[in-house]
Coordinates of C-alpha atoms and ligand atoms in Angstrom, one line a residue:
Chain A
M1 CA 5.4 -8.5 20.4
R2 CA 3.2 -11.5 19.1
A3 CA 2.5 -13.7 16.1
Y4 CA -1.0 -14.0 14.6
Q5 CA -1.4 -17.4 12.9
D6 CA -3.9 -16.1 10.3
F7 CA -6.1 -13.3 9.3
R8 CA -9.0 -14.7 11.3
E9 CA -7.1 -14.8 14.5
F10 CA -6.2 -11.1 14.1
L11 CA -9.9 -10.2 13.5
A12 CA -10.8 -12.1 16.6
V13 CA -8.3 -10.0 18.6
L14 CA -9.7 -6.9 17.1
E15 CA -13.1 -7.9 18.1
Q16 CA -12.1 -8.7 21.6
Q17 CA -10.4 -5.3 21.8
K18 CA -13.6 -3.6 20.4
Q19 CA -11.7 -2.7 17.3
L20 CA -13.9 -4.6 14.9
L21 CA -17.4 -3.3 13.9
R22 CA -19.7 -5.9 12.2
I23 CA -22.0 -4.3 9.6
T24 CA -25.0 -6.6 9.4
D25 CA -27.3 -4.3 7.5
P26 CA -27.7 -5.0 3.9
V27 CA -25.0 -3.1 1.7
K28 CA -24.5 -2.7 -2.0
L29 CA -21.1 -3.1 -3.3
E30 CA -21.2 0.4 -4.8
P31 CA -21.4 2.8 -3.3
D32 CA -21.6 1.4 0.3
M33 CA -18.2 -0.2 0.5
A34 CA -16.4 2.9 -0.4
A35 CA -18.6 5.3 1.6
A36 CA -18.5 3.3 4.8
S37 CA -14.7 2.7 4.6
A38 CA -14.0 6.3 3.9
A39 CA -16.2 7.4 6.8
A40 CA -14.3 4.9 9.0
T41 CA -11.0 6.8 8.3
R42 CA -12.5 9.9 9.9
L43 CA -13.2 8.2 13.2
G44 CA -9.7 9.1 14.6
N45 CA -7.3 7.2 16.6
R46 CA -9.6 4.3 17.6
S47 CA -11.2 3.8 14.2
P48 CA -12.2 0.1 14.0
A49 CA -12.0 -2.4 11.2
L50 CA -15.2 -3.0 9.4
L51 CA -16.6 -6.5 8.6
F52 CA -19.6 -6.6 6.1
N53 CA -21.5 -9.9 5.9
N54 CA -24.8 -8.9 4.2
V55 CA -23.6 -8.0 0.7
A56 CA -26.2 -7.6 -2.1
G57 CA -26.1 -10.4 -4.7
Y58 CA -24.2 -12.8 -2.3
Q59 CA -25.5 -15.5 0.2
N60 CA -22.4 -15.4 2.4
A61 CA -19.8 -13.0 1.1
Q62 CA -17.6 -11.5 3.9
I63 CA -15.6 -8.3 3.2
V64 CA -13.3 -6.6 5.6
T65 CA -11.8 -3.1 5.3
N66 CA -9.9 -0.7 7.6
V67 CA -8.0 -3.5 9.2
H68 CA -4.8 -1.3 9.7
G69 CA -6.9 1.9 9.8
S70 CA -6.0 3.4 13.2
W71 CA -3.0 3.8 15.5
A72 CA -4.8 1.4 17.8
N73 CA -5.1 -1.3 15.3
H74 CA -1.6 -0.6 14.0
A75 CA -0.2 -1.2 17.6
L76 CA -2.2 -4.5 17.8
V77 CA -0.5 -5.6 14.5
L78 CA 2.8 -5.2 16.3
G79 CA 1.5 -6.8 19.4
M80 CA 1.7 -3.5 21.4
D81 CA -0.7 -1.7 23.7
P82 CA -3.5 -0.2 21.5
D83 CA -2.9 3.1 23.2
S84 CA 0.8 3.4 22.2
G85 CA 1.6 6.7 20.6
I86 CA 3.2 7.2 17.2
R87 CA 6.7 7.8 18.5
D88 CA 6.6 4.7 20.8
Q89 CA 5.4 2.6 17.7
F90 CA 8.2 4.1 15.6
L91 CA 11.0 3.4 18.1
E92 CA 9.7 -0.2 18.6
F93 CA 9.4 -0.8 14.9
V94 CA 12.9 0.4 14.3
R95 CA 14.2 -1.7 17.2
R96 CA 12.8 -4.9 15.7
Y97 CA 13.7 -3.8 12.1
R98 CA 17.4 -3.8 13.3
M99 CA 17.2 -7.4 14.5
Y100 CA 16.8 -8.6 10.8
P101 CA 16.9 -11.5 9.7
G102 CA 14.5 -13.7 11.4
Q103 CA 13.7 -17.3 10.1
L104 CA 11.4 -18.7 7.5
E105 CA 9.5 -21.8 8.6
R106 CA 8.3 -23.9 5.7
V107 CA 5.3 -26.2 6.3
T108 CA 3.5 -28.4 3.8
S109 CA -0.1 -27.3 4.0
A110 CA -2.3 -24.4 5.0
P111 CA -6.0 -23.7 5.4
W112 CA -6.2 -21.9 2.1
Q113 CA -5.6 -25.2 0.3
E114 CA -9.2 -26.2 1.4
V115 CA -10.8 -25.3 -2.0
M116 CA -8.9 -25.4 -5.4
I117 CA -10.1 -24.0 -8.7
D118 CA -7.9 -24.7 -11.8
K119 CA -10.3 -24.5 -14.8
D120 CA -12.9 -22.0 -15.9
I121 CA -11.5 -19.5 -13.4
N122 CA -13.7 -16.5 -13.1
L123 CA -12.4 -14.0 -10.6
F124 CA -15.7 -12.0 -10.7
E125 CA -17.4 -15.1 -9.3
I126 CA -14.7 -16.1 -6.9
L127 CA -14.1 -12.7 -5.2
P128 CA -16.6 -10.1 -4.1
L129 CA -15.1 -7.3 -6.3
F130 CA -16.2 -3.7 -6.3
R131 CA -15.3 -0.2 -7.4
W132 CA -13.7 2.0 -4.9
N133 CA -13.8 5.5 -6.5
Q134 CA -16.2 6.5 -9.2
G135 CA -13.6 7.2 -11.8
D136 CA -11.7 4.0 -11.2
G137 CA -11.3 2.0 -14.5
G138 CA -12.6 -1.1 -12.9
F139 CA -12.5 -3.3 -9.8
F140 CA -9.2 -3.3 -8.0
I141 CA -7.5 -5.8 -5.7
D142 CA -5.6 -3.4 -3.8
K143 CA -4.3 -5.1 -0.5
P144 CA -2.6 -8.1 -2.0
C145 CA 0.8 -9.6 -1.1
V146 CA 2.4 -10.4 -4.6
I147 CA 5.2 -12.9 -4.3
S148 CA 7.9 -13.4 -7.0
R149 CA 11.5 -14.4 -7.4
D150 CA 14.4 -13.1 -9.5
P151 CA 14.7 -15.3 -12.6
D152 CA 18.5 -14.4 -12.7
D153 CA 18.9 -15.7 -9.1
W154 CA 16.0 -18.0 -8.7
N155 CA 17.0 -20.0 -5.6
N156 CA 18.2 -17.1 -3.5
D157 CA 15.5 -16.6 -0.8
D158 CA 16.9 -13.2 0.2
V159 CA 15.8 -11.6 -3.2
E160 CA 12.4 -13.3 -3.2
N161 CA 9.9 -10.4 -3.1
V162 CA 6.6 -9.8 -1.2
G163 CA 5.1 -6.5 -2.4
C164 CA 1.8 -4.7 -2.2
Y165 CA 0.9 -3.7 -5.8
R166 CA -2.6 -2.7 -7.1
L167 CA -4.2 -5.2 -9.4
Q168 CA -7.0 -4.3 -11.8
V169 CA -9.3 -7.3 -12.6
K170 CA -9.3 -7.0 -16.3
D171 CA -11.3 -10.1 -17.3
K172 CA -12.2 -13.5 -15.9
N173 CA -8.6 -14.6 -15.4
H174 CA -6.5 -11.6 -16.2
L175 CA -5.2 -8.7 -13.9
G176 CA -3.4 -5.5 -14.6
I177 CA -0.5 -4.8 -12.2
Q178 CA 1.1 -1.6 -11.4
T179 CA 4.8 -2.1 -11.2
V180 CA 6.5 1.3 -11.0
P181 CA 10.1 1.1 -12.0
Q182 CA 11.3 1.8 -8.4
H183 CA 9.5 -1.4 -7.1
D184 CA 11.5 -4.6 -6.6
I185 CA 9.1 -6.5 -8.8
A186 CA 9.9 -4.3 -11.7
L187 CA 13.5 -5.4 -11.5
Q188 CA 12.5 -9.1 -11.5
L189 CA 10.1 -8.4 -14.4
A190 CA 12.9 -6.8 -16.4
H191 CA 15.0 -9.9 -16.0
A192 CA 12.3 -12.2 -17.0
E193 CA 11.4 -10.1 -20.0
A194 CA 15.1 -9.8 -21.1
R195 CA 14.9 -13.6 -21.4
G196 CA 11.4 -13.5 -23.1
E197 CA 9.9 -15.5 -20.2
D198 CA 6.8 -15.1 -18.1
L199 CA 7.4 -14.2 -14.4
P200 CA 5.6 -16.6 -12.0
V201 CA 3.7 -14.9 -9.2
A202 CA 1.5 -15.8 -6.3
I203 CA -1.0 -13.4 -4.9
A204 CA -2.1 -13.8 -1.3
L205 CA -5.2 -12.0 -0.1
G206 CA -6.7 -11.6 3.4
N207 CA -3.4 -12.1 5.3
E208 CA -2.3 -12.0 8.9
P209 CA -1.6 -8.3 9.4
I210 CA 2.2 -8.2 9.8
I211 CA 3.1 -9.5 6.3
L212 CA 1.1 -6.7 4.6
L213 CA 3.0 -4.1 6.7
M214 CA 6.2 -5.8 5.5
A215 CA 5.0 -5.9 1.9
A216 CA 4.4 -2.1 2.2
T217 CA 8.0 -1.6 3.5
P218 CA 10.7 -0.3 1.1
M219 CA 13.4 -2.7 2.4
L220 CA 16.7 -3.4 0.5
Y221 CA 16.4 -5.7 -2.6
T222 CA 18.4 -8.3 -0.8
Q223 CA 16.1 -8.4 2.3
L224 CA 13.3 -10.8 2.4
E225 CA 9.9 -9.6 3.8
Y226 CA 9.2 -12.9 5.5
K227 CA 12.5 -12.7 7.5
M228 CA 11.6 -9.2 8.5
A229 CA 8.1 -10.4 9.5
A230 CA 9.7 -12.9 11.7
V231 CA 11.6 -10.3 13.8
M232 CA 8.5 -8.1 13.8
Q233 CA 6.4 -10.9 15.3
G234 CA 9.2 -12.5 17.4
Q235 CA 8.7 -16.0 16.0
P236 CA 9.8 -17.7 12.6
Y237 CA 7.4 -16.8 9.8
R238 CA 5.3 -19.8 8.6
V239 CA 5.0 -20.2 4.8
V240 CA 4.0 -22.9 2.3
Q241 CA 6.1 -23.3 -0.9
N242 CA 4.1 -23.8 -4.1
A243 CA 5.1 -26.0 -7.1
K244 CA 7.0 -22.9 -8.7
G245 CA 9.0 -22.4 -5.6
L246 CA 7.2 -19.3 -4.4
D247 CA 6.7 -19.0 -0.6
I248 CA 3.2 -18.2 0.4
P249 CA 2.0 -16.9 3.9
Y250 CA 0.2 -19.7 5.9
G251 CA -2.4 -17.3 7.2
S252 CA -4.0 -16.2 3.9
E253 CA -7.7 -16.5 2.9
Y254 CA -7.2 -16.6 -0.9
V255 CA -4.1 -17.5 -3.1
L256 CA -4.1 -16.7 -6.9
E257 CA -1.3 -18.3 -8.9
G258 CA -0.2 -17.1 -12.2
R259 CA 2.4 -15.4 -14.4
I260 CA 3.1 -11.9 -15.5
L261 CA 3.0 -12.3 -19.3
S262 CA 6.3 -11.5 -20.9
R263 CA 6.7 -8.3 -22.9
K264 CA 2.9 -7.5 -22.7
R265 CA 1.4 -4.2 -21.8
Q266 CA -2.3 -3.3 -21.7
P267 CA -4.4 -0.2 -20.6
E268 CA -4.8 -0.1 -16.8
G269 CA -6.4 2.5 -14.6
P270 CA -7.3 5.1 -13.6
F271 CA -7.4 4.3 -9.9
G272 CA -8.0 6.8 -7.0
E273 CA -4.5 6.8 -5.6
F274 CA -2.6 7.7 -2.4
P275 CA -1.8 11.3 -3.4
G276 CA -5.6 11.9 -3.5
Y277 CA -5.7 12.2 -7.2
Y278 CA -6.6 9.6 -9.9
S279 CA -3.7 7.9 -11.4
G280 CA -4.5 8.3 -15.1
C281 CA -4.4 5.4 -17.5
H282 CA -1.1 3.7 -18.5
Q283 CA 0.1 0.7 -20.4
Y284 CA 1.0 -1.7 -17.6
P285 CA 1.9 -5.4 -17.4
V286 CA -0.8 -8.3 -17.4
I287 CA -1.0 -11.3 -15.1
E288 CA -2.7 -14.5 -16.2
I289 CA -4.2 -16.5 -13.4
D290 CA -3.9 -20.3 -13.7
R291 CA -5.1 -21.5 -10.4
V292 CA -7.1 -20.1 -7.4
L293 CA -7.1 -21.6 -3.9
H294 CA -9.1 -20.4 -0.8
R295 CA -10.4 -21.2 2.5
K296 CA -14.0 -22.4 3.0
D297 CA -16.2 -19.3 3.6
P298 CA -13.2 -17.0 2.7
I299 CA -13.0 -13.5 4.0
Y300 CA -12.0 -10.8 1.3
E301 CA -10.0 -7.9 2.5
S302 CA -9.5 -4.6 0.7
V303 CA -8.2 -1.0 1.5
Y304 CA -9.9 2.2 0.8
V305 CA -7.4 4.5 -1.0
G306 CA -8.4 8.2 -1.4
R307 CA -7.5 11.6 -0.2
P308 CA -5.3 11.2 2.8
W309 CA -5.7 10.4 5.7
T310 CA -6.9 6.9 5.1
E311 CA -6.2 3.4 6.1
L312 CA -3.4 3.4 3.5
D313 CA -1.6 6.1 5.3
Y314 CA -1.4 3.9 8.4
L315 CA -0.1 1.1 6.3
Q316 CA 2.7 3.3 4.9
A317 CA 3.5 5.5 7.9
L318 CA 6.1 3.5 9.9
T319 CA 6.9 1.1 7.2
T320 CA 8.2 4.0 5.2
S321 CA 9.8 6.0 8.2
A322 CA 11.6 3.2 9.8
P323 CA 13.7 1.8 6.7
I324 CA 14.6 5.4 5.7
F325 CA 15.7 6.1 9.2
D326 CA 17.7 2.9 9.4
Q327 CA 19.4 3.4 6.1
V328 CA 20.3 7.1 6.7
N329 CA 21.2 6.5 10.4
S330 CA 23.7 3.8 9.3
T331 CA 25.5 6.3 7.3
F332 CA 24.9 9.3 9.6
P333 CA 24.5 8.1 13.3
E334 CA 23.6 11.8 14.1
V335 CA 20.2 11.2 12.6
L336 CA 17.7 10.5 15.5
A337 CA 14.3 9.9 13.7
V338 CA 12.5 10.2 10.4
N339 CA 8.8 11.1 10.0
A340 CA 7.5 9.9 6.6
L341 CA 3.9 9.8 7.6
Y342 CA 2.6 12.2 4.9
T343 CA 1.4 10.8 1.6
H344 CA 3.8 8.0 1.6
G345 CA 6.8 10.2 2.4
L346 CA 6.4 12.6 -0.5
V347 CA 7.1 15.1 2.3
L348 CA 9.3 13.9 5.2
I349 CA 10.9 15.3 8.3
V350 CA 14.3 14.2 9.5
Q351 CA 15.6 15.0 13.1
T352 CA 19.3 15.2 13.4
K353 CA 22.2 16.5 15.4
V354 CA 24.4 18.8 13.4
R355 CA 28.1 18.4 13.4
Y356 CA 29.1 21.5 11.4
G357 CA 27.6 24.1 9.1
G358 CA 26.1 22.6 6.0
F359 CA 25.8 19.0 7.6
A360 CA 21.9 19.0 7.6
K361 CA 21.9 19.5 3.8
A362 CA 24.0 16.4 3.3
V363 CA 21.6 14.4 5.5
G364 CA 18.8 15.6 3.2
L365 CA 20.7 14.4 0.2
R366 CA 21.3 11.0 1.8
V367 CA 17.5 10.6 2.3
L368 CA 17.0 11.2 -1.5
S369 CA 19.3 8.4 -2.3
T370 CA 17.6 5.6 -0.2
P371 CA 15.5 3.1 -2.1
H372 CA 12.3 4.8 -1.0
G373 CA 13.8 8.3 -1.4
L374 CA 14.5 7.6 -5.1
G375 CA 10.8 7.3 -6.0
Y376 CA 8.9 9.2 -3.3
A377 CA 10.8 11.7 -1.1
K378 CA 10.3 15.1 -2.8
V379 CA 10.3 17.7 0.1
I380 CA 12.7 17.0 3.0
I381 CA 12.6 19.1 6.1
V382 CA 15.7 18.7 8.3
V383 CA 15.3 19.7 11.9
N384 CA 17.5 19.8 15.1
E385 CA 17.5 17.3 17.9
D386 CA 15.4 19.7 20.0
V387 CA 12.5 19.4 17.5
D388 CA 10.3 16.3 17.7
P389 CA 9.6 15.4 14.0
F390 CA 6.3 13.8 14.8
D391 CA 5.0 17.0 16.4
L392 CA 4.1 19.3 13.4
N393 CA 3.8 22.3 15.7
Q394 CA 7.4 22.0 16.6
V395 CA 8.3 21.4 12.9
M396 CA 6.5 24.5 11.9
W397 CA 8.2 26.6 14.5
A398 CA 11.6 25.4 13.2
I399 CA 10.7 26.3 9.7
S400 CA 9.4 29.6 10.8
V401 CA 12.4 30.8 12.7
R402 CA 15.4 28.7 11.5
V403 CA 14.8 29.0 7.8
N404 CA 16.3 31.9 5.7
P405 CA 15.2 30.9 2.1
A406 CA 18.2 32.6 0.8
G407 CA 20.5 29.8 2.1
D408 CA 18.4 27.1 3.4
I409 CA 16.5 25.9 0.4
L410 CA 18.2 23.4 -2.0
M411 CA 16.4 22.8 -5.3
L412 CA 17.4 19.6 -7.2
P413 CA 15.9 19.5 -10.7
N414 CA 15.0 16.5 -12.9
L415 CA 15.2 13.7 -10.3
A416 CA 13.3 10.4 -10.6
E417 CA 9.9 10.3 -8.9
N418 CA 6.9 7.9 -8.7
L419 CA 4.6 8.2 -11.6
L420 CA 1.6 8.7 -9.3
D421 CA 2.9 12.0 -8.0
P422 CA 0.6 14.5 -9.9
A423 CA 3.3 17.2 -9.6
C424 CA 5.7 15.4 -12.0
Q425 CA 6.7 17.1 -15.1
P426 CA 7.1 15.0 -17.2
S427 CA 5.6 12.0 -15.6
G428 CA 8.3 10.3 -13.4
I429 CA 10.5 13.4 -13.1
V430 CA 10.4 16.1 -10.5
T431 CA 12.4 18.9 -8.8
K432 CA 13.1 17.9 -5.2
M433 CA 13.7 20.3 -2.3
I434 CA 15.6 20.2 0.9
I435 CA 14.6 22.6 3.6
D436 CA 17.3 23.0 6.1
A437 CA 15.3 24.1 9.2
T438 CA 18.3 23.5 11.6
T439 CA 20.1 26.5 13.3
P440 CA 23.2 27.5 11.3
I441 CA 26.4 26.6 13.2
P442 CA 30.0 27.4 12.2
P443 CA 31.3 27.7 9.6
D444 CA 27.8 28.5 8.5
R445 CA 27.4 32.0 10.1
R446 CA 23.9 33.3 9.2
G447 CA 21.2 34.8 11.4
D448 CA 21.5 36.0 14.9
Y449 CA 20.6 33.2 17.2
G450 CA 21.0 34.4 20.8
E451 CA 19.7 32.5 23.8
I452 CA 16.9 30.0 23.2
L453 CA 14.0 29.8 25.7
G454 CA 14.0 26.9 28.1
T455 CA 11.1 25.3 29.8
P456 CA 10.0 26.5 33.3
V457 CA 11.4 24.5 36.2
G458 CA 9.0 21.7 37.3
T459 CA 7.2 21.5 34.0
D460 CA 7.9 17.7 33.5
T461 CA 6.6 16.9 37.1
W462 CA 3.5 19.0 36.5
L463 CA 2.9 17.3 33.1
Q464 CA 2.8 13.9 34.7
K465 CA 0.6 15.1 37.4
L466 CA -1.9 16.7 35.0
E467 CA -1.9 13.8 32.7
A468 CA -3.0 11.5 35.6
L469 CA -5.7 14.0 36.7
T470 CA -7.0 14.2 33.2
K471 CA -7.1 10.5 32.7
E472 CA -9.1 10.3 36.1
L473 CA -11.4 13.1 35.0
Q474 CA -12.3 11.4 31.6
R475 CA -12.6 8.0 33.0
Chain B
M1 CA -32.1 -1.9 -3.8
S2 CA -33.4 -0.7 -7.2
A3 CA -34.9 -3.2 -9.5
T4 CA -32.7 -4.2 -12.4
T5 CA -33.8 -5.5 -15.7
Q6 CA -31.7 -8.3 -17.0
V7 CA -30.5 -7.0 -20.3
T8 CA -30.1 -9.7 -22.9
A9 CA -27.9 -7.7 -25.3
V10 CA -24.5 -6.7 -24.0
P11 CA -24.3 -2.9 -23.8
V12 CA -21.7 -0.6 -25.5
C13 CA -18.8 0.4 -23.3
P14 CA -19.6 3.5 -21.3
R15 CA -15.9 4.7 -21.3
C16 CA -14.7 4.0 -24.9
R17 CA -18.0 3.1 -26.7
S18 CA -16.6 -0.1 -28.1
T19 CA -19.0 -2.9 -28.6
T20 CA -16.3 -5.5 -27.6
T21 CA -18.0 -6.1 -24.3
E22 CA -19.1 -9.2 -22.6
V23 CA -20.8 -10.4 -19.4
R24 CA -18.0 -11.0 -16.9
G25 CA -20.2 -12.3 -14.1
V26 CA -23.6 -12.4 -12.5
S27 CA -24.6 -12.2 -8.9
P28 CA -24.6 -15.6 -7.1
V29 CA -28.0 -14.6 -5.8
A30 CA -29.7 -14.6 -9.2
G31 CA -31.0 -11.4 -10.7
V32 CA -29.4 -8.9 -8.4
W33 CA -26.7 -7.6 -10.7
T34 CA -24.5 -8.3 -13.8
V35 CA -20.9 -7.3 -14.3
Y36 CA -19.8 -6.2 -17.8
G37 CA -16.4 -5.7 -19.1
C38 CA -14.8 -4.1 -22.2
D39 CA -12.1 -6.0 -24.2
T40 CA -10.8 -2.8 -25.7
C41 CA -10.2 -0.5 -22.8
F42 CA -10.7 -3.0 -19.9
Y43 CA -13.5 -0.9 -18.2
T44 CA -15.6 -2.9 -15.9
W45 CA -19.0 -1.9 -14.5
R46 CA -22.0 -3.4 -12.6
S47 CA -25.5 -3.0 -13.8
T48 CA -26.6 -1.5 -10.4
E49 CA -24.1 1.4 -10.4
P50 CA -25.1 5.0 -11.1
E51 CA -25.5 6.2 -14.7
E52 CA -22.2 8.0 -14.5
N53 CA -20.6 4.5 -14.5
T54 CA -23.0 2.6 -16.8
N55 CA -24.3 5.0 -19.5
P56 CA -22.0 6.2 -22.3
D57 CA -23.9 9.5 -22.4
K58 CA -23.6 10.2 -18.7
Y59 CA -20.0 8.8 -18.3
P60 CA -17.8 11.8 -17.2
A61 CA -15.9 13.3 -20.1
V62 CA -12.7 13.5 -18.1
F63 CA -12.5 9.7 -17.8
R64 CA -13.5 8.8 -21.4
L65 CA -11.0 7.1 -23.7
E66 CA -10.7 6.8 -27.4
P67 CA -9.7 3.4 -28.7
Q68 CA -7.3 4.7 -31.2
N69 CA -5.4 6.6 -28.4
L70 CA -4.9 3.6 -26.2
P71 CA -1.6 2.4 -27.7
K72 CA -0.2 5.9 -27.1
L73 CA -0.6 5.6 -23.3
E74 CA 2.7 5.8 -21.3
I75 CA 4.3 2.3 -21.0
A76 CA 5.6 1.4 -17.6
P77 CA 7.9 -0.2 -17.0
T78 CA 9.6 -0.1 -20.2
I79 CA 10.2 -3.4 -22.0
P80 CA 13.9 -4.4 -22.2
P81 CA 15.6 -5.3 -25.4
L82 CA 15.2 -9.0 -26.2
P83 CA 18.5 -10.3 -27.5
A84 CA 18.8 -12.4 -24.4
K85 CA 22.4 -11.3 -23.4
K86 CA 24.5 -14.1 -21.9
T87 CA 22.7 -16.3 -19.3
Ligands
ZN1 ZN1 -14.1 0.3 -23.3

């Protein structure tokens, strides 16, 4: 557990851990940024962050991608050993998540106040913007922390929101924002629009890495991302409050201040999205930018989004798994772990003890009613305690021998779903499915489950021995 | 890097063929690229991108838009009724 004061400190740690690759060769914004970042996602568990500093058309632009793009980097974000496995990171993430809330620490100034622009704002000149996928409707800011408050409960810090929402740069000082109805900011915007008022927002770019993870976490509406970041880093979370009362991370590179324009919608998209398909074009809200602040020689951060597995999948892996686990486990303590690593939890695997026949299906239903489950979870696989939900070989074994489709598949038609799921029909509505891959127990008497195979005596001892020998061998 | 000719006239939008386009920005190192944008469909492109992104005739049919269809795009999130309830 450790706190990084700003984005630069984390990049320095990545570099020291040999997890930051400096690309000093000349690059073009298109197609090099996308091609290099997509390639980085194929480098496996030790994939490094990329820092580009020789960008065509700029004297000194610096662009960073793939910051969270490997389990090693993800572990470093949490202040853990870069070799930590997924299950260890999950358990540690959950342990800290349950220490909520931590403390906010408000200070009066931050390095991002060094340069201030409040007239003739031109985002195309201030930021090194570029296109990620060829069919994208424009240049997207896709790794922001968007900060907003609830107009109906303005001074309540606990309902202040920090979310990661994609932003299309429309013109010199206007952005499109995707606020799907399941997101917290959509609720706040609805409150503002019912009053006929603009919703003030602050957009922080190039952040120390824990807050981005928190912005990607589907916490409860009444939980503040900064207070969760504080327990994740083991120290109060440092912010600077702006004139509107929005709290902005101390460690950001750029801060854009503006308003979501009340009751206005405008064409936005398409964008190559997390399911691996383009999002299509919608009428989405519009943000007007009034003021931009940034550090001297700012570093711009962005994330490649494409066909999984990409950096985005690391960002959304444990941040999605842990809250669903916490919320379901608080209702059903029998639930032991949740794996929502696949495509933002469109498919997820729940490990549970089973109290009586039919219990696993109820666990699956509870997953569907969590805040994240409402808009994402579509196929839920429930497995017994002897199946590690993070080991797909074990999960497939459970499906192959413990599922009789006649009684184990539950189909639930016409439920709410994220607009970006291409399987929806119509958009935003889908049939969801629970696969009960647990062994039937009374009063559910189906199948003929005799005696299950154990593991040969001494396996664990041999495993330890062989692991040590293999490590020696590969040194 | 391929040489780019600085176009004086602002081109037609590759995606929706509107002429409501403008220069949004130019490269800080002069003459490397120009970014254009369309005020009808909000498409943005850089002069140095491939023709699939910059030339209306080469722009992929699947991504093209008709200006008259833009108001029919799905609205999300929906806009709540105004009569500001209580407060
Ligand atoms: Zn256009």
